[in-house]
XYZ file of C-alpha atoms in Angstrom:
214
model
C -213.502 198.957 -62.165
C -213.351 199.181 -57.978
C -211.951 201.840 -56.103
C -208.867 201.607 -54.543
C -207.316 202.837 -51.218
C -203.769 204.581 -51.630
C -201.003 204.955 -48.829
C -202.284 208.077 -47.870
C -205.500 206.553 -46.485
C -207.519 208.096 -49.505
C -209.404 206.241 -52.378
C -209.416 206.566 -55.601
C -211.347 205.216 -58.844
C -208.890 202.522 -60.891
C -205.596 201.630 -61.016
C -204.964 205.123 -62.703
C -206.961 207.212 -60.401
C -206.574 210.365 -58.469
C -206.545 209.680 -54.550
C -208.898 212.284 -53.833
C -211.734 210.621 -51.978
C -212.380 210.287 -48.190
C -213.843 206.706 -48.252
C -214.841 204.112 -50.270
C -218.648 204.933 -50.255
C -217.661 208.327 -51.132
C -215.699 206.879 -54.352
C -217.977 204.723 -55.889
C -221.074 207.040 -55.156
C -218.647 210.050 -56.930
C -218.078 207.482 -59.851
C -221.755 205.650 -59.852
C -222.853 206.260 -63.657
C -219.931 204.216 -64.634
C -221.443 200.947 -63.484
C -225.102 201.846 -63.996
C -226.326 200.199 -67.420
C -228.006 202.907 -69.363
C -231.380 201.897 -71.499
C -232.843 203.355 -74.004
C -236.125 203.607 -75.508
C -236.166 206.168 -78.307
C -236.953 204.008 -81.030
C -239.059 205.590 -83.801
C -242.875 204.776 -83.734
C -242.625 202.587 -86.877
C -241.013 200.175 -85.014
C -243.204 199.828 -82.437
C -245.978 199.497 -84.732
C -244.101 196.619 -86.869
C -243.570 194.800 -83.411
C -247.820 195.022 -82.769
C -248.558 194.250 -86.014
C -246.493 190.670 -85.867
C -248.264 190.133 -82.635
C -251.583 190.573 -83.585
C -250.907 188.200 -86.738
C -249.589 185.354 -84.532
C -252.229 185.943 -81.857
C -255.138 185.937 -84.630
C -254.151 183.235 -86.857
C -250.999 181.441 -84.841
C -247.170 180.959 -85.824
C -244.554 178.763 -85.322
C -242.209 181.211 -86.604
C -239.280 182.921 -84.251
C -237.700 182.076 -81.148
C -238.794 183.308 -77.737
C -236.336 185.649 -78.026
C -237.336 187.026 -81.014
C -240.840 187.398 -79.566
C -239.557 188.755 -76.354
C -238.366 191.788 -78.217
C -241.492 191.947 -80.040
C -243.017 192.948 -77.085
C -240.660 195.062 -75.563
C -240.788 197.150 -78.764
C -244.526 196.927 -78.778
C -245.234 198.144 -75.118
C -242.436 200.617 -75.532
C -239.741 199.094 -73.173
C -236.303 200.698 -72.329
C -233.609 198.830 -74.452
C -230.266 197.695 -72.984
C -227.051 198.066 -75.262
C -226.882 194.150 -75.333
C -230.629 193.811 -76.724
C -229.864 197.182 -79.333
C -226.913 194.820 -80.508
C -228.729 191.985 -80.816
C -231.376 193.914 -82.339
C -228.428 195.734 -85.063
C -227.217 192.068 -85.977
C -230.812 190.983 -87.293
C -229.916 193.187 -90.195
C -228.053 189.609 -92.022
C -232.057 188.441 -91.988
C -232.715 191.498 -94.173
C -233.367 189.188 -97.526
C -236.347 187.528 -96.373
C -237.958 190.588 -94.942
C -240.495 190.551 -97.787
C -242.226 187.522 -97.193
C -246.026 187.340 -96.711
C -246.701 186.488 -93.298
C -248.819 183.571 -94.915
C -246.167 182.116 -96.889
C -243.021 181.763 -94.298
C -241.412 183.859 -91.666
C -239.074 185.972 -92.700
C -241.652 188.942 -93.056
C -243.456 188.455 -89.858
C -240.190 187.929 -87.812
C -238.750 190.954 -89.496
C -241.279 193.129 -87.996
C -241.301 191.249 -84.961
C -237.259 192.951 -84.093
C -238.596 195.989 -85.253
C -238.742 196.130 -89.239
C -236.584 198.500 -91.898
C -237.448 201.214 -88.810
C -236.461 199.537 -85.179
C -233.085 197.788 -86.867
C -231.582 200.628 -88.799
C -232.299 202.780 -85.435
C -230.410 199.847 -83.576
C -227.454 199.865 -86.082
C -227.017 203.932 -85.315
C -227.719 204.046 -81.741
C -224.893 200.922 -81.329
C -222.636 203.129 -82.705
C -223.411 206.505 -80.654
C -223.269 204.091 -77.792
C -220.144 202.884 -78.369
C -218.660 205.959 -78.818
C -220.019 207.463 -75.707
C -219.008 204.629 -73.670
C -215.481 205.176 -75.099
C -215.480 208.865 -73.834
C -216.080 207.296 -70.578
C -213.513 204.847 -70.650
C -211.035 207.623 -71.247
C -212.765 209.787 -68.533
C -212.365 206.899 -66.091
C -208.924 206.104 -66.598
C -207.742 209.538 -66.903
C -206.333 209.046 -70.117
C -207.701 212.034 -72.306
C -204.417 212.867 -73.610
C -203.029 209.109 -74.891
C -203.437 207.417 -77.778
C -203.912 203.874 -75.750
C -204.639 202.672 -72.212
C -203.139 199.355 -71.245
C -203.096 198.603 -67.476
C -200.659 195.713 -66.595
C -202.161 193.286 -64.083
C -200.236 191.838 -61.106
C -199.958 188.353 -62.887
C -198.723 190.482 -66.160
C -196.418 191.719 -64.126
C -195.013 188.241 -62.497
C -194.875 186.737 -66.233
C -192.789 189.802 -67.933
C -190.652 189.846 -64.939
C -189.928 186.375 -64.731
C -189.949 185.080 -68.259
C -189.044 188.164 -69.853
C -191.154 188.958 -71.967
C -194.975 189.255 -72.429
C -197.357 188.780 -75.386
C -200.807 190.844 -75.367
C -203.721 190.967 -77.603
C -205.647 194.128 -77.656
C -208.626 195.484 -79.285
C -208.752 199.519 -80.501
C -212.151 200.665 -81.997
C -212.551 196.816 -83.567
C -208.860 196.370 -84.611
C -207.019 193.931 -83.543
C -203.510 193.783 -82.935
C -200.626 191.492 -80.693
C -198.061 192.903 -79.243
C -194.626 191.473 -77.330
C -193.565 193.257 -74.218
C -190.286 192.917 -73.307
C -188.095 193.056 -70.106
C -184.160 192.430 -68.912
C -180.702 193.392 -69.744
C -180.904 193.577 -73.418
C -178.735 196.446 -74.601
C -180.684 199.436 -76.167
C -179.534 199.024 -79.607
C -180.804 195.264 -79.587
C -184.405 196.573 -78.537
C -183.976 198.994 -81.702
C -183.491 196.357 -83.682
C -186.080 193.551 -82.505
C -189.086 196.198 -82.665
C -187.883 198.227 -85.073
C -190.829 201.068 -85.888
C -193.740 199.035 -84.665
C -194.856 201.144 -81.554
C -194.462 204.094 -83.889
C -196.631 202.837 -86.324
C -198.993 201.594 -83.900
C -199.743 204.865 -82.445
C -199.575 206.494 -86.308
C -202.574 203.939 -87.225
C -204.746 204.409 -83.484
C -204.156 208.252 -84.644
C -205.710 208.279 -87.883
C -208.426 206.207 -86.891
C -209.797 208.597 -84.415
């Protein structure tokens, strides 16, 4: 999300933004932590020691087993490596592998690759710390856009805009906290009784569900 310079010749951070800063510098250095991609590295021992012991198997005896990938991680998690929300989520989705976790590293790969993302320790901490992630970087999405006291943000783009203006209407898909849900905006001369009748309680019900899911 840029900054953006207003009429008075100040900036400010969004669409949505106060225009409160002298420059541009001065906006994005104020608002820095939002683009900075935070890592993380504190995964429980166990899971370190899972990664090393995979290792040492393939280096002492050889595997075909994995991908790169999968060995990548084994040595980030090994030499104690900050984690990135996109490897944590990769990490949290190696949980559908979980059958095959108690195979002998002699006899196939589901046991060795197991501990090579981690074992029971590295991806149940990944499934947790996706979650506190995700809701911390929703607190700062709601910081950002100055929208603390709403039950939804949607910011209209200029080609929106153009399409609900001159075709009268607009369909949207949007995503709240992993629901999805479509929604028609409208615009014209319809008469206010017609718009009654065409939505009817959706909005209202939209905003009762986004309630009781916070």
């Amino acid at each position: 999300m840029p900054c953006y310079e207003c009429e008075n010749n100040k900036w400010k951070f969004g669409e949505t933004g106060e225009c409160q800063y002298d420059s541009k510098s001065e906006c994005e250095t104020a608002n820095k932590d939002y683009y900075a991609e935070e890592t993380y590295n504190d995964y429980p021992q166990a899971a370190t020691n899972n990664a090393k012991r995979a290792i040492k198997y393939k280096e002492e005896n050889g595997s075909d087993c994995g991908t790169i990938v999968g060995w990548t991680r084994a040595r980030q998690l090994a030499n104690r490596e900050s984690l990135t929300r996109r490897t944590i989520a990769r990490m949290a989705s190696f949980k559908r592998h979980q059958q095959h976790k108690d195979v002998p590293y002699d006899e196939g790969c589901g046991g060795i690759m197991w501990d090579a993302w981690g074992g029971d320790a590295g991806i149940n901490w990944a499934i947790k710390k996706l979650e506190q992630i995700d809701k911390k970087n929703m607190a700062k999405k709601r910081k950002y856009y100055s929208d603390d006291e709403h039950d939804h943000h949607f910011h209209f783009t200029e080609e929106m805009m153009e399409t609900l203006h001159n075709e009268g209407e607009l369909e949207v898909r949007i995503e709240e906290d992993g629901n999805e849900m479509l929604i028609k905006f409208t615009y014209g001369d319809k008469e206010e009784e017609e718009i009654k009748n065409e939505f009817g309680g959706y909005f209202e019900e939209v905003i009762k569900n986004l309630k009781e899911k916070k």
